[in-house]
Coordinates of C-alpha atoms in Angstrom, one line a residue:
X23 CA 13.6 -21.0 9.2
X24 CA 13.0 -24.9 9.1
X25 CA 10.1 -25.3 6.7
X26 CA 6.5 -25.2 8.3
X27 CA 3.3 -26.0 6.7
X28 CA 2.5 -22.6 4.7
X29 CA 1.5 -19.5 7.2
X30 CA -2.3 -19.0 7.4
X31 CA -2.2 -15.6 8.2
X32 CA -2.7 -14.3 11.7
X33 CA -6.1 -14.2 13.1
X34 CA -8.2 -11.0 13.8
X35 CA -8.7 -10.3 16.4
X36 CA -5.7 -12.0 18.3
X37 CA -4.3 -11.7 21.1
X38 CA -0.9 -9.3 21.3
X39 CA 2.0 -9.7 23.6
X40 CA 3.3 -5.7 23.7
X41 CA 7.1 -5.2 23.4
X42 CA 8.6 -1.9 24.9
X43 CA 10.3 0.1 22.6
X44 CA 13.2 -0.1 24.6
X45 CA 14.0 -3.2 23.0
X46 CA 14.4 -2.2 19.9
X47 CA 17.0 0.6 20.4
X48 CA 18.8 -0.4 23.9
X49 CA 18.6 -4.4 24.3
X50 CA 18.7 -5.7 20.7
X51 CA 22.0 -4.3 19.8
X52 CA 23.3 -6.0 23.2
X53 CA 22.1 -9.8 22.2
X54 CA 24.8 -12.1 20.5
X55 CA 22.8 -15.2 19.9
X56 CA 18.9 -16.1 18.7
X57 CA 18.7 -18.2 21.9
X58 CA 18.7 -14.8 23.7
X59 CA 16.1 -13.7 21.6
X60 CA 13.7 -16.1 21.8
X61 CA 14.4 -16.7 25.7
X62 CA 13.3 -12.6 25.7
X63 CA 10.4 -13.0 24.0
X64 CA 9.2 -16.7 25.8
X65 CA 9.8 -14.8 29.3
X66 CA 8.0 -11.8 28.5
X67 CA 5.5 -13.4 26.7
X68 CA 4.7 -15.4 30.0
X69 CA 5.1 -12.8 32.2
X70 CA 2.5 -10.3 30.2
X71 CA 0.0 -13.4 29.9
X72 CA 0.2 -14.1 33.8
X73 CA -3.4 -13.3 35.2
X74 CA -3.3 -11.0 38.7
X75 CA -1.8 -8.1 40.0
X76 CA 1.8 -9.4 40.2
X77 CA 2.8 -10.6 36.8
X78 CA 6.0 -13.1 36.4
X79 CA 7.6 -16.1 35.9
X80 CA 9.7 -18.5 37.7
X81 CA 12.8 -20.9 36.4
X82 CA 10.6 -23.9 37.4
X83 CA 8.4 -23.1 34.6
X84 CA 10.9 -21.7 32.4
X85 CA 13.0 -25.2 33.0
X86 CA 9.1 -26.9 31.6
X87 CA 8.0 -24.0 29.0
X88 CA 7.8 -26.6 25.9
X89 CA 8.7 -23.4 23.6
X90 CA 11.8 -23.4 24.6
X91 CA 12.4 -27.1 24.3
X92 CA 14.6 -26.4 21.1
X93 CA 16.5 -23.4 22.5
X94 CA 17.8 -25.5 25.6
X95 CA 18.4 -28.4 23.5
X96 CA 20.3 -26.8 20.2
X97 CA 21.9 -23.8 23.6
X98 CA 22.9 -27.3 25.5
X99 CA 25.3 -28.3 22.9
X100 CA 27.3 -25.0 23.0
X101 CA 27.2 -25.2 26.5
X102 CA 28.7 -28.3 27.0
X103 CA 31.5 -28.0 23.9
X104 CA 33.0 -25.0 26.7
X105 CA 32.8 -27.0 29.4
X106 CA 29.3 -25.6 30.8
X107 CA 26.7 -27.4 32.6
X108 CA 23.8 -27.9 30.2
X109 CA 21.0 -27.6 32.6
X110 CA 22.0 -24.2 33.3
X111 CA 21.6 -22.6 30.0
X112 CA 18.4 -20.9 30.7
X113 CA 19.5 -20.0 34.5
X114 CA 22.6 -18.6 32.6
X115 CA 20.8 -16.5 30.1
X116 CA 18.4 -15.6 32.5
X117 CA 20.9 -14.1 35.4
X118 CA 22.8 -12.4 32.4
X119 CA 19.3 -10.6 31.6
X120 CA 19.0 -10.2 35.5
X121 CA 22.7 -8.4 35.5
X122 CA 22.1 -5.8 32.7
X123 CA 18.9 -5.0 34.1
X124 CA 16.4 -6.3 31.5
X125 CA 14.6 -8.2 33.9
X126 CA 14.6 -8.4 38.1
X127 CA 14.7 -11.7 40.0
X128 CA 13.2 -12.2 43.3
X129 CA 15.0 -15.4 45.5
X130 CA 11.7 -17.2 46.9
X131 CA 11.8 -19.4 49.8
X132 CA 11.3 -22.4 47.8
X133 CA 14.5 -22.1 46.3
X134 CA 13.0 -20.8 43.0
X135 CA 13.5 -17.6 41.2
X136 CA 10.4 -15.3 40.4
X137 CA 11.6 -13.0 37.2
X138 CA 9.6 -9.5 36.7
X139 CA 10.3 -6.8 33.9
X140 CA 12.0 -4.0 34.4
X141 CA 9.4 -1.6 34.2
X142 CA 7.2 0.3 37.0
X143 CA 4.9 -2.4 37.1
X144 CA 7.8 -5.3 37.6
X145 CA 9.5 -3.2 40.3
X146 CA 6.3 -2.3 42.5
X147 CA 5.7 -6.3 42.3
X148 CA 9.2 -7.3 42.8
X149 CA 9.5 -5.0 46.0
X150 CA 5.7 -6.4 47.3
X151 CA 7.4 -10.1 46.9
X152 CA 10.8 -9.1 48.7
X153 CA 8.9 -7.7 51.5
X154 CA 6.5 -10.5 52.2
X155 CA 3.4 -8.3 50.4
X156 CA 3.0 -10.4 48.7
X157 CA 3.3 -14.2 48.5
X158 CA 4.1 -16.2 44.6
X159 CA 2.5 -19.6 46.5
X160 CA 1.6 -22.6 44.2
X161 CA -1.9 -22.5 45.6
X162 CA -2.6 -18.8 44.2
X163 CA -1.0 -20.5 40.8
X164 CA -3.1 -23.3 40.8
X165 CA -6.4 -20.8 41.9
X166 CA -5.3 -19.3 38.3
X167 CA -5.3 -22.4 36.0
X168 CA -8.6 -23.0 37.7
X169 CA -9.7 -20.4 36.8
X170 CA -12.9 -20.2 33.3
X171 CA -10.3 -19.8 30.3
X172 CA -11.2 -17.0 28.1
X173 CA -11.2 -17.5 25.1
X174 CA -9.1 -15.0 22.4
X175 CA -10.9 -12.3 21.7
X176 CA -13.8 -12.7 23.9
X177 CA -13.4 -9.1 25.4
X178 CA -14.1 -7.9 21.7
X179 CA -17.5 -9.6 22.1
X180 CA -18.3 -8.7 25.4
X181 CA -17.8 -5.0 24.6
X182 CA -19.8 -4.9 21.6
X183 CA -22.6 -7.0 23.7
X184 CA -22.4 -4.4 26.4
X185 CA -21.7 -1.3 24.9
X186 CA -21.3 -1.4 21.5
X187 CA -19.4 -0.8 18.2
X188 CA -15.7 -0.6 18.8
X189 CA -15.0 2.7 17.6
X190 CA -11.5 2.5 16.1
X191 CA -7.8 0.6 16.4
X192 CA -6.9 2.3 19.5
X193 CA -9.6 1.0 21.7
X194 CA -9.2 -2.1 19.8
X195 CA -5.4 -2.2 21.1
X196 CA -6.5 -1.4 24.5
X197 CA -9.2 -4.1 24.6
X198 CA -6.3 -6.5 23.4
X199 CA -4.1 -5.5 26.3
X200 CA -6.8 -5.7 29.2
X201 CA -7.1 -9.2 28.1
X202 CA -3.3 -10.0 28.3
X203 CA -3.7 -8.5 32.1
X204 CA -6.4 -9.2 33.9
X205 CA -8.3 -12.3 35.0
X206 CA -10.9 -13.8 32.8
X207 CA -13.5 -14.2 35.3
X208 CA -12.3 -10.4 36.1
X209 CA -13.5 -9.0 32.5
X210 CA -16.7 -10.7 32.6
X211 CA -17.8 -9.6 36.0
X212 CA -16.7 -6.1 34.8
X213 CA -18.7 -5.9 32.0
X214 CA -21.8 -7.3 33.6
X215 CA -21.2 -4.5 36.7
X216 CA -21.5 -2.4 33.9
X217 CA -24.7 -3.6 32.0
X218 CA -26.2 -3.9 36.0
X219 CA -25.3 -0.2 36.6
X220 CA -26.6 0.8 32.8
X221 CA -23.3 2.3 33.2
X222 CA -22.2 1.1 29.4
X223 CA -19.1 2.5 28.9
X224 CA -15.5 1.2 28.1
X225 CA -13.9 4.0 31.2
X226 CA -16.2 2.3 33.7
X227 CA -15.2 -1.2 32.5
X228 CA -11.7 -0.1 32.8
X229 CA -11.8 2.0 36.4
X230 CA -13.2 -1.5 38.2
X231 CA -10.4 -3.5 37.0
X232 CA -7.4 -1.3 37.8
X233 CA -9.3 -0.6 40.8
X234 CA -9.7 -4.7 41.7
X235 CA -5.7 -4.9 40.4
X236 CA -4.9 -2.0 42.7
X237 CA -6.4 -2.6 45.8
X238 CA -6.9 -6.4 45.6
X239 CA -10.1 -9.0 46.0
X240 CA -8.9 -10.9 49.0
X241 CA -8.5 -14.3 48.1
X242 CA -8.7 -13.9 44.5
X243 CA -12.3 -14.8 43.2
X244 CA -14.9 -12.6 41.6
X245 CA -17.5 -12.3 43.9
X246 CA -19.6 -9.2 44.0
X247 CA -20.1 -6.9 46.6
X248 CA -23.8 -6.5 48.0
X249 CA -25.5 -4.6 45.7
X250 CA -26.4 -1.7 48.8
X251 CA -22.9 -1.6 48.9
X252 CA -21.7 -1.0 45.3
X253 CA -20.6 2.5 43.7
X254 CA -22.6 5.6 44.7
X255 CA -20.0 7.1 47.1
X256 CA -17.7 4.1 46.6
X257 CA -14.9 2.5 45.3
X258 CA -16.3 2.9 41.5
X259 CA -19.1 6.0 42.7
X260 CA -16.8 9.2 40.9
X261 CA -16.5 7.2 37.4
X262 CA -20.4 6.6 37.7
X263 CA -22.3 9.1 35.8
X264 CA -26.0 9.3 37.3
X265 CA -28.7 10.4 35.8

């Protein structure tokens, strides 16, 4: 480890990139260098931080990601002393990740590569985008940076403002991992559907965004339904408990 200013600590709470256990006992025995590691852990970083229903990452912004700035450069030099071409050491890495089945890559009809896990949620998204259910276009990737940032943590606050306490580490973990998923803007709105229905509780949070993730919001944004419209008898009415 090249020496770093000393180590603060990690913050709490903090945002958490989950790792499948899989890793640990089927794909780390199968890596033979660091820069496979840290590629791993860049890619599925990005992929779990990507806002929306379709979560991935292309080699355009792999080829930018500053993070890996040292892997390509330090990877390069290998590369080139075996006669490779330098420029493709992430493409390389990346279609030997694609080969064992780690992660799946979508051709796109820009001539980029879209790269999903290899998990339920990266195959029902890969299979949208090879069908044309879906579109990766940069407009919908600019409509995300656009996008309110949260800020870490801020789900921790709006749950307490909204419904309370959190009661223990495993809601804590959850909360953690809705933030990774889901649009900002998407949490927010959620919570104050919540305080609007004096529906305060974490299940009804939860059921509108996988049911917003599910079935879509059209172009994207956050805007509400009529309030006539919302809940009793539909999308959201059988999580509702009236009183």
């Amino acid at each position: 480890m090249r020496d770093l200013d000393a180590f603060q600590g990690f913050p709490t709470p903090t945002q958490a990139t989950p790792v499948p256990e899989a890793f640990f006992a089927e794909i780390l025995p199968r890596l033979t260098s660091v820069e496979e590691v840290k590629l791993f852990l860049v890619v599925l970083r990005r992929i779990r931080n990507r806002k929306g229903a379709i979560r991935y990452v292309t080699a355009h912004e792999l080829a930018d990601a500053p993070e890996l700035g040292e892997l390509t450069d330090a990877t390069a030099a290998e590369d080139t002393q075996h006669g490779r071409d330098s420029d493709e050491t992430v493409p390389r890495i990346m279609s030997d990740f694609v080969r064992v089945g780690v992660f799946l890559g979508v051709e796109l009809a820009d001539g980029d590569t879209a790269y999903f896990v290899n998990d339920s949620e990266g195959r029902r998204a890969a299979e949208r985008v090879k069908a044309g259910d879906a579109e990766l276009s940069p407009r919908r990737l600019s409509a995300h940076r656009e996008e309110p940032p949260s800020q870490p943590g801020e789900i921790f606050r709006l749950y307490e403002d909204t419904i309370g306490p959190i009661p223990g580490a495993g809601i804590a973990q959850e909360l953690s991992e809705t933030e990774q998923e889901y649009h900002a803007a998407w949490i927010r709105e959620a919570f104050q559907e919540a305080a609007a229905q004096n529906a305060r509780r974490w299940a009804y949070v939860r059921s509108i965004l996988r049911n917003w993730r599910d079935r879509g919001r059209g172009d994207g944004t956050t805007q509400r339904r009529p309030a006539k419209d919302r809940y009793r008898g539909g999308e959201y009415g059988q999580v509702v408990r009236w009183r």
